[in-house]
Coordinates of C-alpha atoms in Angstrom, one line a residue:
M11 CA -72.0 114.2 50.4
V12 CA -71.6 112.5 53.8
S13 CA -70.7 114.4 56.9
D14 CA -68.7 113.9 60.1
I15 CA -71.1 116.0 62.3
L16 CA -74.9 115.7 62.1
V17 CA -77.7 117.3 64.1
A18 CA -81.3 116.0 64.1
S19 CA -84.4 117.9 65.4
N20 CA -88.0 118.3 64.6
R21 CA -87.7 122.0 63.8
G22 CA -84.7 123.0 61.6
P23 CA -82.7 126.2 61.3
V24 CA -84.8 127.5 58.3
S25 CA -88.5 127.4 57.3
Y26 CA -90.2 128.3 54.0
A27 CA -93.4 130.3 53.4
L28 CA -95.2 130.1 50.0
R29 CA -96.0 133.6 48.8
E30 CA -99.1 134.5 46.7
D31 CA -96.9 134.7 43.6
G32 CA -95.8 131.1 44.1
E33 CA -92.3 131.9 45.2
L34 CA -90.8 130.5 48.4
E35 CA -89.5 132.8 51.1
A36 CA -86.9 131.5 53.5
R37 CA -87.1 132.4 57.2
R38 CA -84.1 131.7 59.4
G39 CA -84.5 130.7 63.0
G40 CA -82.5 131.3 66.1
G41 CA -82.2 129.7 69.5
G42 CA -79.5 127.9 71.4
L43 CA -79.1 125.0 68.9
V44 CA -78.5 127.4 65.9
S45 CA -76.0 129.4 67.9
G46 CA -74.3 126.3 69.2
L47 CA -73.9 124.7 65.8
S48 CA -72.4 127.9 64.5
A49 CA -69.5 127.4 66.9
I50 CA -68.0 124.6 64.8
G51 CA -67.7 126.9 61.8
P52 CA -68.9 126.6 58.2
D53 CA -65.9 124.5 57.1
A54 CA -67.0 121.6 59.3
G55 CA -69.6 120.6 56.7
A56 CA -72.2 119.7 59.4
V57 CA -75.6 118.4 58.2
W58 CA -78.8 119.3 60.0
V59 CA -81.7 116.8 59.5
C60 CA -85.2 118.2 60.3
A61 CA -88.8 117.8 59.4
A62 CA -90.8 119.8 56.9
L63 CA -93.4 121.5 59.1
G64 CA -95.8 123.2 56.8
D65 CA -96.9 123.6 53.2
G66 CA -94.0 125.9 52.4
D67 CA -91.4 123.5 53.7
R68 CA -92.9 120.6 51.8
E69 CA -93.0 122.6 48.6
A70 CA -89.4 123.5 49.1
V71 CA -88.5 119.8 49.4
R72 CA -90.4 118.9 46.3
R73 CA -88.8 121.7 44.3
G74 CA -85.4 120.8 45.6
V75 CA -85.0 124.2 47.2
G76 CA -82.8 124.2 50.4
E77 CA -79.9 125.5 52.4
T78 CA -76.5 124.0 52.3
G79 CA -76.1 121.6 55.1
V80 CA -79.8 121.2 55.8
R81 CA -81.7 118.0 54.9
M82 CA -85.4 118.5 55.3
L83 CA -87.6 115.4 55.4
D84 CA -91.0 115.5 53.7
I85 CA -92.7 113.1 56.1
D86 CA -96.4 112.4 55.3
A87 CA -98.4 115.3 56.8
E88 CA -100.9 113.0 58.6
T89 CA -98.0 110.9 60.0
H90 CA -96.2 114.0 61.2
A91 CA -99.3 115.4 62.9
A92 CA -100.0 112.1 64.7
A93 CA -96.4 111.8 65.9
Y94 CA -95.9 115.5 66.8
N95 CA -99.3 116.5 68.2
G96 CA -100.7 113.1 69.0
I97 CA -97.7 111.7 70.8
A98 CA -94.8 114.2 71.3
N99 CA -96.9 117.1 72.5
S100 CA -100.0 115.4 73.9
V101 CA -98.4 112.5 75.6
L102 CA -94.6 112.8 76.1
W103 CA -94.7 116.5 77.0
F104 CA -97.6 115.9 79.4
V105 CA -95.7 113.0 81.1
H106 CA -92.4 114.8 81.5
H107 CA -94.1 118.0 82.7
M108 CA -96.5 116.1 84.9
L109 CA -99.5 117.9 83.5
Y110 CA -102.3 115.2 83.4
Q111 CA -105.5 115.6 85.2
T112 CA -105.2 112.0 86.3
P113 CA -108.9 111.3 87.2
L114 CA -109.7 111.8 83.5
E115 CA -106.5 111.3 81.6
P116 CA -104.5 109.7 80.1
A117 CA -106.5 106.8 78.5
F118 CA -104.2 104.8 76.3
D119 CA -106.6 103.3 73.8
A120 CA -106.6 102.1 70.2
E121 CA -106.3 105.6 68.9
F122 CA -103.1 106.1 71.0
R123 CA -101.7 102.9 69.5
T124 CA -102.3 104.2 66.0
R125 CA -100.5 107.4 66.9
W126 CA -97.7 105.5 68.5
E127 CA -97.1 103.7 65.2
A128 CA -96.9 107.1 63.5
Y129 CA -94.4 108.2 66.1
R130 CA -92.3 105.1 65.2
T131 CA -92.6 105.9 61.5
Y132 CA -91.5 109.5 62.1
N133 CA -88.5 108.4 64.1
R134 CA -87.6 105.8 61.6
A135 CA -87.5 108.4 58.8
F136 CA -85.0 110.4 60.8
A137 CA -82.9 107.4 61.5
E138 CA -82.8 106.4 57.9
A139 CA -81.9 109.9 56.7
L140 CA -79.1 110.2 59.3
A141 CA -77.7 106.8 58.3
A142 CA -77.6 107.9 54.7
E143 CA -75.9 111.3 55.5
A144 CA -73.3 110.1 58.0
A145 CA -69.7 109.4 57.2
P146 CA -68.0 106.4 58.8
G147 CA -67.7 107.0 62.6
A148 CA -69.5 110.3 62.4
A149 CA -70.9 112.1 65.5
V150 CA -74.7 112.4 65.5
L151 CA -76.5 114.7 68.0
I152 CA -80.2 114.0 68.2
Q153 CA -82.5 116.4 69.9
D154 CA -85.4 116.1 72.3
Y155 CA -88.5 114.1 73.1
H156 CA -89.7 114.1 69.5
L157 CA -86.9 111.7 68.6
A158 CA -86.6 109.4 71.6
L159 CA -86.7 106.3 69.4
A160 CA -84.3 107.5 66.8
P161 CA -81.0 106.6 68.6
G162 CA -81.9 102.9 68.9
M163 CA -83.1 102.8 65.3
L164 CA -80.0 104.5 64.0
R165 CA -77.8 102.2 66.1
E166 CA -79.3 99.2 64.3
L167 CA -78.7 100.8 60.9
R168 CA -75.2 102.2 61.6
P169 CA -73.4 100.6 64.6
D170 CA -70.2 102.5 63.6
L171 CA -71.6 105.9 64.5
R172 CA -71.2 107.9 67.7
I173 CA -74.7 108.8 68.7
G174 CA -75.7 111.4 71.3
H175 CA -79.2 112.5 72.3
F176 CA -80.1 115.6 74.3
S177 CA -83.3 116.2 76.3
H178 CA -84.4 119.8 76.5
T179 CA -87.3 118.9 78.8
P180 CA -87.5 117.6 82.3
W181 CA -87.6 113.8 82.7
A182 CA -90.5 112.4 84.7
P183 CA -89.8 110.4 87.9
P184 CA -90.5 106.6 87.7
D185 CA -93.9 106.7 89.3
Y186 CA -95.2 109.3 86.8
F187 CA -93.4 107.8 83.8
G188 CA -95.0 104.5 84.8
M189 CA -98.4 105.8 83.6
L190 CA -97.3 105.0 80.1
P191 CA -98.1 101.5 78.9
D192 CA -95.3 99.2 80.0
D193 CA -94.2 98.2 76.5
V194 CA -94.2 101.8 75.3
A195 CA -92.2 103.0 78.4
R196 CA -89.6 100.3 77.8
E197 CA -89.5 101.1 74.0
L198 CA -88.8 104.7 74.8
L199 CA -86.0 104.0 77.2
R200 CA -84.4 101.4 75.0
G201 CA -84.6 103.9 72.1
M202 CA -82.8 106.5 74.1
L203 CA -80.2 103.9 75.3
G204 CA -79.3 103.2 71.7
A205 CA -77.2 106.4 72.1
D206 CA -73.6 106.3 73.3
R207 CA -74.2 109.3 75.4
L208 CA -77.3 111.1 76.7
G209 CA -77.4 114.8 77.7
F210 CA -79.8 116.5 80.2
L211 CA -80.1 120.1 81.3
T212 CA -79.8 119.3 85.1
R213 CA -78.6 116.5 87.3
R214 CA -82.2 116.1 88.6
W215 CA -83.5 115.2 85.1
A216 CA -80.6 112.9 84.5
D217 CA -81.2 111.1 87.7
S218 CA -84.9 110.7 87.0
F219 CA -84.0 109.1 83.6
A220 CA -81.6 106.7 85.3
A221 CA -84.2 105.8 87.9
C222 CA -86.7 105.0 85.2
C223 CA -84.2 102.8 83.5
E224 CA -83.3 101.0 86.7
R225 CA -86.9 100.2 87.3
L226 CA -88.1 99.2 83.8
V227 CA -85.1 98.0 81.8
G228 CA -82.5 97.0 84.4
G229 CA -80.3 100.1 84.2
T230 CA -78.6 102.3 81.6
G231 CA -76.1 99.7 80.4
D232 CA -73.1 101.2 78.6
T233 CA -74.7 104.5 77.7
R234 CA -73.0 107.5 79.4
I235 CA -75.0 110.3 80.9
G236 CA -73.9 113.9 81.0
V237 CA -75.4 117.2 82.3
H238 CA -75.1 120.4 80.2
G239 CA -77.0 123.4 81.6
L240 CA -77.6 125.6 78.5
G241 CA -76.9 129.2 79.3
A242 CA -77.8 132.6 77.8
D243 CA -75.9 134.1 74.9
A244 CA -74.7 137.2 76.7
A245 CA -73.0 138.9 73.8
F246 CA -76.0 138.5 71.5
L247 CA -78.5 139.6 74.1
R248 CA -76.6 142.7 75.2
A249 CA -76.0 143.9 71.7
R250 CA -79.6 143.1 70.5
S251 CA -81.2 144.8 73.5
R252 CA -79.5 148.1 72.6
E253 CA -80.8 148.3 69.1
A254 CA -83.2 151.1 68.0
D255 CA -86.4 148.9 67.9
V256 CA -85.9 147.9 71.5
E257 CA -85.5 151.5 72.5
D258 CA -88.8 152.3 70.7
R259 CA -90.6 149.5 72.6
M260 CA -89.2 150.7 75.9
A261 CA -90.7 154.2 75.2
T262 CA -94.0 152.6 74.4
L263 CA -94.0 150.4 77.5
R264 CA -93.1 153.4 79.8
E265 CA -96.0 155.2 78.4
Q266 CA -98.3 152.3 79.0
I267 CA -96.9 151.8 82.6
G268 CA -97.5 155.5 83.4
G269 CA -95.9 157.1 86.4
A270 CA -92.1 157.3 86.5
D271 CA -92.1 155.8 90.1
R272 CA -94.1 152.7 89.3
K273 CA -92.4 149.4 89.6
T274 CA -92.8 146.5 87.1
V275 CA -93.3 142.8 87.5
I276 CA -92.7 141.1 84.1
R277 CA -93.1 137.7 82.7
V278 CA -92.4 136.5 79.2
D279 CA -93.8 133.1 78.2
R280 CA -95.7 131.1 75.7
T281 CA -99.2 130.2 76.8
E282 CA -97.9 126.7 77.5
L283 CA -99.6 124.8 80.3
S284 CA -96.4 124.1 82.2
K285 CA -95.5 127.9 82.3
N286 CA -98.2 128.4 85.1
I287 CA -99.3 131.8 83.9
V288 CA -102.8 131.5 85.5
R289 CA -101.3 131.0 89.0
G290 CA -98.9 133.8 88.3
L291 CA -101.9 136.1 87.7
L292 CA -103.7 134.8 90.7
S293 CA -100.6 135.5 92.8
Y294 CA -100.4 139.1 91.5
R295 CA -104.1 139.5 92.3
A296 CA -103.4 138.2 95.8
L297 CA -100.5 140.7 96.1
L298 CA -102.9 143.6 95.3
E299 CA -105.5 142.3 97.7
E300 CA -103.2 141.6 100.7
H301 CA -100.9 144.6 100.1
P302 CA -103.1 147.5 99.0
E303 CA -100.1 149.8 99.3
W304 CA -98.9 148.4 95.9
R305 CA -102.1 149.5 94.1
E306 CA -101.2 152.2 91.5
R307 CA -97.5 151.6 92.3
V308 CA -96.9 148.5 90.3
V309 CA -97.7 147.1 86.9
H310 CA -97.6 143.5 85.8
I311 CA -96.3 143.3 82.2
A312 CA -97.4 139.9 81.0
F313 CA -96.3 138.6 77.6
A314 CA -98.2 135.4 77.0
Y315 CA -97.6 134.4 73.4
P316 CA -100.2 131.8 72.1
S317 CA -98.7 128.3 71.8
R318 CA -100.0 125.1 70.2
Q319 CA -103.3 126.6 69.4
D320 CA -104.2 123.5 67.3
L321 CA -104.8 121.7 70.6
A322 CA -108.1 122.5 72.3
V323 CA -106.6 122.5 75.8
Y324 CA -104.1 125.1 74.8
R325 CA -106.8 127.4 73.3
E326 CA -108.8 127.1 76.5
Y327 CA -105.8 127.9 78.6
T328 CA -104.9 131.0 76.5
A329 CA -108.5 132.2 76.8
E330 CA -108.3 131.8 80.6
V331 CA -105.2 133.9 80.8
S332 CA -106.9 136.7 78.9
R333 CA -110.1 136.4 81.0
L334 CA -108.2 136.6 84.3
A335 CA -106.1 139.6 83.2
D336 CA -109.3 141.4 82.3
E337 CA -110.9 140.4 85.6
I338 CA -107.9 141.9 87.6
N339 CA -108.0 145.1 85.6
T340 CA -111.7 145.5 86.1
A341 CA -111.5 144.8 89.8
Y342 CA -108.5 147.0 90.6
G343 CA -107.8 149.4 87.7
T344 CA -108.3 153.1 87.8
D345 CA -108.4 155.9 85.2
G346 CA -104.6 156.3 85.5
W347 CA -103.5 152.8 86.2
T348 CA -103.9 149.4 84.4
P349 CA -102.7 146.7 86.8
V350 CA -102.0 144.1 84.1
L351 CA -100.6 144.9 80.6
L352 CA -101.2 141.7 78.7
H353 CA -99.6 141.3 75.2
V354 CA -100.3 138.1 73.2
K355 CA -98.4 138.9 70.0
D356 CA -94.9 137.6 69.9
D357 CA -92.4 140.5 69.7
F358 CA -88.8 139.7 70.6
A359 CA -87.8 143.4 70.7
R360 CA -90.6 144.1 73.1
S361 CA -89.5 141.2 75.3
L362 CA -86.0 142.6 75.5
A363 CA -87.4 146.0 76.4
A364 CA -89.4 144.5 79.2
Y365 CA -86.2 142.7 80.4
R366 CA -84.4 146.0 80.6
L367 CA -87.2 147.7 82.5
A368 CA -88.1 145.0 85.0
D369 CA -87.8 145.5 88.7
V370 CA -89.1 141.9 89.2
A371 CA -89.2 138.9 86.9
L372 CA -91.7 136.2 87.6
V373 CA -90.7 132.8 86.4
N374 CA -93.0 130.2 88.1
P375 CA -93.4 127.1 85.9
I376 CA -95.0 124.0 87.2
R377 CA -92.0 122.2 85.6
D378 CA -89.5 123.3 83.1
G379 CA -86.4 121.7 81.6
M380 CA -84.4 124.9 82.0
N381 CA -86.2 128.2 81.3
L382 CA -84.0 130.7 79.5
V383 CA -86.1 133.7 80.4
A384 CA -84.8 133.4 84.0
K385 CA -81.3 133.5 82.6
E386 CA -81.8 136.3 80.0
V387 CA -83.4 138.9 82.2
P388 CA -80.5 139.5 84.5
V389 CA -78.1 139.6 81.6
V390 CA -79.8 142.7 80.0
S391 CA -81.4 144.3 83.0
D392 CA -80.7 148.1 83.2
G393 CA -81.2 148.7 86.9
G394 CA -81.1 145.3 88.5
C395 CA -84.0 142.8 88.6
A396 CA -85.1 140.6 91.4
L397 CA -86.0 137.1 90.2
V398 CA -88.9 135.2 91.6
L399 CA -88.2 131.6 90.5
S400 CA -90.0 128.3 90.7
R401 CA -88.1 125.6 92.4
E402 CA -89.4 123.3 89.6
A403 CA -87.5 125.2 86.9
G404 CA -84.3 123.6 85.8
A405 CA -82.7 127.0 86.0
H406 CA -83.2 126.9 89.8
E407 CA -80.3 124.5 90.1
E408 CA -78.0 127.2 88.9
L409 CA -79.8 130.4 89.9
G410 CA -81.6 129.5 93.2
D411 CA -79.0 131.0 95.5
A412 CA -79.6 134.5 94.1
A413 CA -83.4 134.2 93.4
V414 CA -86.5 134.4 95.6
T415 CA -87.7 130.8 95.4
V416 CA -91.4 129.8 95.2
N417 CA -93.5 126.6 95.1
P418 CA -95.3 127.1 91.8
Y419 CA -98.6 125.8 93.2
D420 CA -98.6 128.1 96.3
V421 CA -100.5 131.3 95.2
T422 CA -100.2 132.9 98.6
G423 CA -96.5 132.1 98.9
T424 CA -95.9 133.5 95.4
A425 CA -97.7 136.7 96.3
R426 CA -95.5 136.9 99.4
A427 CA -92.4 136.4 97.2
L428 CA -93.6 139.2 94.9
H429 CA -93.9 141.6 97.8
E430 CA -90.4 140.6 99.1
A431 CA -89.0 141.1 95.6
L432 CA -90.7 144.5 95.1
S433 CA -89.5 145.7 98.5
M434 CA -85.9 144.6 98.0
P435 CA -83.4 147.4 98.5
A436 CA -81.7 148.6 95.3
A437 CA -78.2 147.6 96.4
E438 CA -79.3 144.0 97.2
R439 CA -81.2 143.7 93.9
A440 CA -78.2 144.9 92.0
E441 CA -75.9 142.4 93.8
R442 CA -78.2 139.5 93.2
T443 CA -78.6 140.5 89.5
E444 CA -74.8 140.4 89.1
R445 CA -74.7 136.9 90.6
L446 CA -77.6 135.7 88.5
A447 CA -76.0 137.0 85.3
A448 CA -72.7 135.3 86.1
A449 CA -74.4 131.9 86.6
A450 CA -76.7 132.4 83.6
T451 CA -73.9 132.8 81.2
A452 CA -71.6 130.1 82.5
L453 CA -72.3 127.8 79.6
P454 CA -73.3 129.8 76.5
P455 CA -74.9 128.0 73.5
Q456 CA -71.6 127.7 71.6
R457 CA -69.8 126.1 74.5
W458 CA -72.8 124.0 75.4
F459 CA -72.8 122.4 71.9
L460 CA -69.1 122.0 71.7
D461 CA -68.9 120.3 75.1
Q462 CA -71.4 117.7 74.0
L463 CA -69.6 117.1 70.7
E464 CA -66.2 116.8 72.3
A465 CA -67.6 114.4 75.0
L466 CA -69.2 112.2 72.3
R467 CA -66.0 112.1 70.2
A468 CA -64.0 111.2 73.2
L469 CA -65.9 108.0 73.8

């Protein structure tokens, strides 16, 4: 059955685990895209095309097990790994987040070219599936850097479709994007420009894309560009943060913090290189060194959930986060005070508990497409929370006026910002939190998705 609305992304709304008894267990995901798609309602008959990501997913495809409205693609595992880890996460992510140590990397050699061919194959599989599932004139919303070539490929197969693509990451400026081989850079841009409309999280990222196009392919042609700053889902967050398991986690955290008068600085991140957790810990250590009055009066609750551990550089980074937290605790801790409470196991209820307890939230990425943590904390905060926010986070475009802004590379400046945030009068903190929450929820996921769909259909 063909559909008038299609979404494509690497990760789908459901995944499957193969149990010991041979049965498949379905696990449903969340996130802004899932919430957004729900806004069109079940009667719309939308189809979500995604990749099979593990053995359980691939077995589900082979058995014909699936959810209504989900088309899962069983792309060859080696091809998927080369496209996903070899190109999307090891090249495109690094380019857009400007993460390379340029004296040593990148080096675009023969192995890169083999992986690039896998990336093409992966994108072509999506384009062919979308072409087969789409009704005449259907609206297709393709997601993110994993599928940058798919719009152009789909345009060749189905010129009748209205094709959109949304980038959830930053977009690199022309000089940095220009590190890619010239033919690859042009292929990426032309693939994106196969869409009728491209969406970005901020005007800055949209302008960077347009500048790359101007330099490398002569402009954006007939493709329209829009900005849609994905916001927090206030209703969901407020309801979920009041459930019993969150209350339990709050009690545990209070016990770990110790001392009713102690303030908390929280961060909630994956151990992703761009999140800048190490410099955040260095800044907290500098705070304790330069302002000894905060010793035994503040606790840094750091949730650093391991990410992309199949890549060596991420394993090393995760280990450095743990090492530095231990070093701070050894240097400054006392019998009744642990300066850093580091948790590495993902626990959404515990994250919400930390949001509610936080006096200060530290969000200091090197570069981030948006950063929803910066938007979620003020929405659920119990007593008001000061936000220390990197100017390189996409969220800064909307939240900067009410945040304490930092240069993510400046450890001394971030320590100074932490001191300012911890010293902020309660009334000012509450007023800023109110403004942050209003800005953070201006475009909730449902409206974010519908705005893009309506703009695409209006073309």
